[in-house]
Amino acid sequence: MTSTTATSTPETPIAAAPELAAAEVELLIGGMTCASCAARVEKKLNRMDGVSATVNYATEKAKVSYPAGIQVADLIATVVKTGYTAEEPAPPEPEPETPRDDDPELASLRERLTVSALLALPVVLLSMVPALQFDNWQWLALTLAAPVVVWGGLPFHRAAFTNARHGAATMDTLVSVGTLAAFGWSLWALFFGDAGMAGMHDEFRLTVARTDGASTIYLEVAAGVVALILLGRYLEARSKRRAGAALRALMHLGAKDVAVLRDGREVRLPVAELAVGDRFVVRPGEKVATDGTVVEGVSAVDASMLTGESVPVDGAPGDTVTGATVNAGGRLVVAASRVGADTQLARMARLVEDAQNGKAEVQRLADRISGIFVPAVLLIAVATFGAWLAVTGDTAAAFTAAVAVLIIACPCALGLATPTALMVGTGRGAQLGILIKGPEVLESTRRVDTVVLDKTGTITTGRMTLQQVYVAEGTDERLLLRLAGALEHASEHPVARAVAAGAEERVGPLPSAEHFENVPGRGVRGRVEGREVAVGRLYDDLPEELTRARSEAESGGRTAVVVGWDGIARGVVAVADTVRETSAEAVRELRALGLTPVLLTGDNRAVAESVAAAVGIAAGDVIAEVLPEDKVAVVRRLQGEGRSVAMVGDGVNDAAALAAADLGLAMGTGTDAAIEASDLTLVRGDLRVAADAIRLSRKTLSTIKGNLVWAFGYNVAALPLAAAGMLNPMIAGAAMAFSSVFVVTNSLRLRTFR
């Protein structure tokens, strides 16, 4: 089985197309009010030759792949013909986003809701409480209800009319037809029936009862349902904005301007004007303007907003820093290495947005159901009216049951079940340094039972360090380190750098080496402080104690080199790739999730088993001495044994295996190739985040399933109750409005994931 990445990358069409897609575009879709609207737009776009589109109701965006020969204007025209608006997103503004309470669309909805609620409340109270009814109360109720139905419900009526012109029906159709029918019946009863007579009294019933239709009014249903559904829409809109807050916060993390060095002077420029290679200054407390390498200064850098890691990381010359992190200490001068859309922050935001715009297979099923749901409800309402009329002969009772059917139906909950949970889950993941590439990944995290861990850079730091020093009898350890470190300091070999750094740390500043010579495959030699020093495998005859020391070091998985001077071997130094402090804990957490960890490495078996023992992986689950190109074969072999495999890696040589695995997790400290090939990116170089990522993905998936169970269950239970006359239309309206709110609120619980 191939990785989900292999089938869901942005370059791959979602559905088979007659010709290869030449481009992709993201469109903002306006005018959608429910999931069936999104289904209609998606269906129309996908009918265009070679076009593959995914429309997300929660994010109000369409992600469209289209071939050469089709223009973006053609796509927009198709959406407009369907009855909605479409436009390409504007470039992000440098200023912070508009606060939620000042959002114009939300403010307009809040105003409509406030006025409608204030007018509808007296109507509902007068209709439900007979003790409040006075002579001609019904005319006051009509006066208050009319603006609610006409002005308060205008968005529903307008959308229903637009859809009707295009031969479609949506959630707005149900609300508009239901409330206008209730209001129209009330007008007929008041002006042409007995309901307008002075002294008329009415009472509220939870269920449908036989009544005299000419004296029955439904003003409380018409006004109350509009107010309740406006309340549901308002709460839903606020919740959707909160669900997307993490992504908006991520997009606005970056610095707005930067102090660039020009001819030795600091010049303040907008970040957008930075170019690769520019050197810029970061003072204490300032944000790093873009990704780069420290060239001057030493400081602690707080990367918590990107990685979720609360402990600042030291930054010194040669270290890389990431844009949007905060300089917590001294003054730094940084050379820009990535700018604009290439920075890690921009790529993180893009990955999160792509994930939020995608759809899991289960959501596609929900969308298909939503697309046919509204016409089905209209037929059920007509059938309900006919059945009640045939059985009871009571027009008013039949009408009440039919209106309840129209109003109780709620495809919105189905449409919101997946995207809201996905928005919150991926947004929370971004805050914790976990990037989920798409909704398809969630299913993979549930199935995996084996996790293959690359050794170098994943379980270990990927950096050699000096581990042990063995000296022959009569040799001073500090002198040996001083001479060996001085000679190795002139070499660029990883083992040499480890010896030099370890020696400098233990004995202080090192002298300079003269007449340095590299002996290929054997080691190095040169002159240090008047001694002819050699390090490596340049001595054939070793004292027994040093032979034993070298064998002991190598059997423990370390690389051992012999140090000597003036023709005599004096000691052995052992270096090794350091196991990350958190790796053992990470392995325990992965086991707790029901996963079997497997160590995969190109190193020799002794080294591999030593590392495996240090982190708690059984010797039988170690696969060593594997060539980079053979890592894919190992993953395939494990899959052939019936296992569902997750792969964690960080290097170029891991990219193919990450793509082949059922679930690929790339360490964010690794290469771009590995990150591109993975399904999940762990921004922080900590293996424990792999367990967190799987837990978050599984939690998001379970939330989606819980939402869908509620949404399906609600409709399955509510429609028969309404058709059977067991629900008053206003109670049905309240239940419909709050079913969507429940789904969104349930999704928001993911914001508390730790």
Coordinates of N, CA, C and O in Angstrom, one line a residue, residues 482-491 500 510-517 524-535:
R482 N 44.8 17.2 24.4 CA 45.3 18.5 23.8 C 46.0 18.3 22.5 O 45.7 19.0 21.5
L483 N 46.8 17.3 22.3 CA 47.5 17.0 21.1 C 46.6 16.5 20.0 O 46.6 16.9 18.8
A484 N 45.7 15.5 20.4 CA 44.8 14.9 19.4 C 43.8 16.0 18.9 O 43.5 16.1 17.7
G485 N 43.3 16.8 19.9 CA 42.3 17.8 19.5 C 42.9 18.9 18.6 O 42.3 19.3 17.6
A486 N 44.2 19.3 18.8 CA 44.8 20.3 18.0 C 45.0 19.7 16.5 O 44.7 20.5 15.6
L487 N 45.4 18.5 16.4 CA 45.6 17.9 15.1 C 44.2 17.7 14.3 O 44.1 18.1 13.2
E488 N 43.2 17.2 15.1 CA 41.9 16.9 14.4 C 41.2 18.2 14.1 O 40.3 18.3 13.2
H489 N 41.6 19.3 14.8 CA 40.9 20.6 14.5 C 41.1 21.1 13.1 O 40.4 21.9 12.5
A490 N 42.2 20.6 12.5 CA 42.5 21.0 11.1 C 41.8 20.1 10.1 O 41.9 20.4 8.9
S491 N 41.0 19.1 10.5 CA 40.3 18.2 9.6 C 38.8 18.5 9.6 O 38.3 19.0 10.6
A500 N 37.9 17.1 18.2 CA 38.4 18.4 18.5 C 37.5 19.2 19.4 O 37.9 19.8 20.4
L510 N 43.0 25.1 22.2 CA 44.0 24.1 21.7 C 45.0 24.8 20.9 O 44.8 25.9 20.3
P511 N 46.3 24.3 20.9 CA 47.3 24.9 20.1 C 47.1 24.6 18.6 O 46.2 23.9 18.2
S512 N 48.0 25.2 17.8 CA 47.9 25.0 16.3 C 48.7 23.8 15.9 O 49.7 23.5 16.5
A513 N 48.3 23.2 14.8 CA 49.1 22.1 14.2 C 49.8 22.6 13.0 O 49.4 23.4 12.2
E514 N 51.0 22.0 12.8 CA 51.9 22.3 11.7 C 52.1 21.1 10.8 O 52.0 20.0 11.3
H515 N 52.4 21.3 9.5 CA 52.6 20.2 8.6 C 51.5 19.2 8.6 O 51.8 18.0 8.6
F516 N 50.3 19.6 8.6 CA 49.1 18.7 8.7 C 49.1 17.9 7.4 O 49.2 18.4 6.3
E517 N 48.8 16.6 7.6 CA 48.7 15.7 6.4 C 47.6 14.7 6.6 O 47.5 14.1 7.7
V524 N 45.2 11.1 10.2 CA 45.9 12.3 10.0 C 47.1 12.4 10.8 O 47.2 11.7 11.9
R525 N 48.1 13.2 10.4 CA 49.3 13.4 11.2 C 49.8 14.8 11.0 O 49.5 15.4 10.0
G526 N 50.7 15.2 11.9 CA 51.2 16.6 11.8 C 52.1 16.8 13.1 O 52.3 16.0 13.9
R527 N 52.5 18.1 13.2 CA 53.4 18.5 14.3 C 52.6 19.4 15.2 O 52.1 20.4 14.8
V528 N 52.6 19.1 16.5 CA 52.0 19.9 17.5 C 52.9 20.1 18.7 O 53.4 19.1 19.3
E529 N 53.2 21.3 19.0 CA 54.1 21.7 20.1 C 55.4 20.8 20.1 O 55.8 20.3 21.1
G530 N 56.0 20.7 18.9 CA 57.2 20.0 18.8 C 57.1 18.5 18.8 O 58.2 17.8 18.7
R531 N 55.9 17.9 18.8 CA 55.8 16.4 18.8 C 55.2 16.0 17.4 O 54.3 16.7 16.9
E532 N 55.6 14.9 16.9 CA 55.0 14.3 15.7 C 53.8 13.5 16.1 O 54.0 12.4 16.6
V533 N 52.6 14.0 15.9 CA 51.4 13.4 16.4 C 50.6 12.7 15.2 O 50.6 13.2 14.1
A534 N 50.0 11.6 15.5 CA 49.2 10.8 14.5 C 47.9 10.4 15.2 O 47.9 9.9 16.4
V535 N 46.8 10.5 14.5 CA 45.5 10.1 15.0 C 44.8 9.3 13.9 O 44.8 9.7 12.7

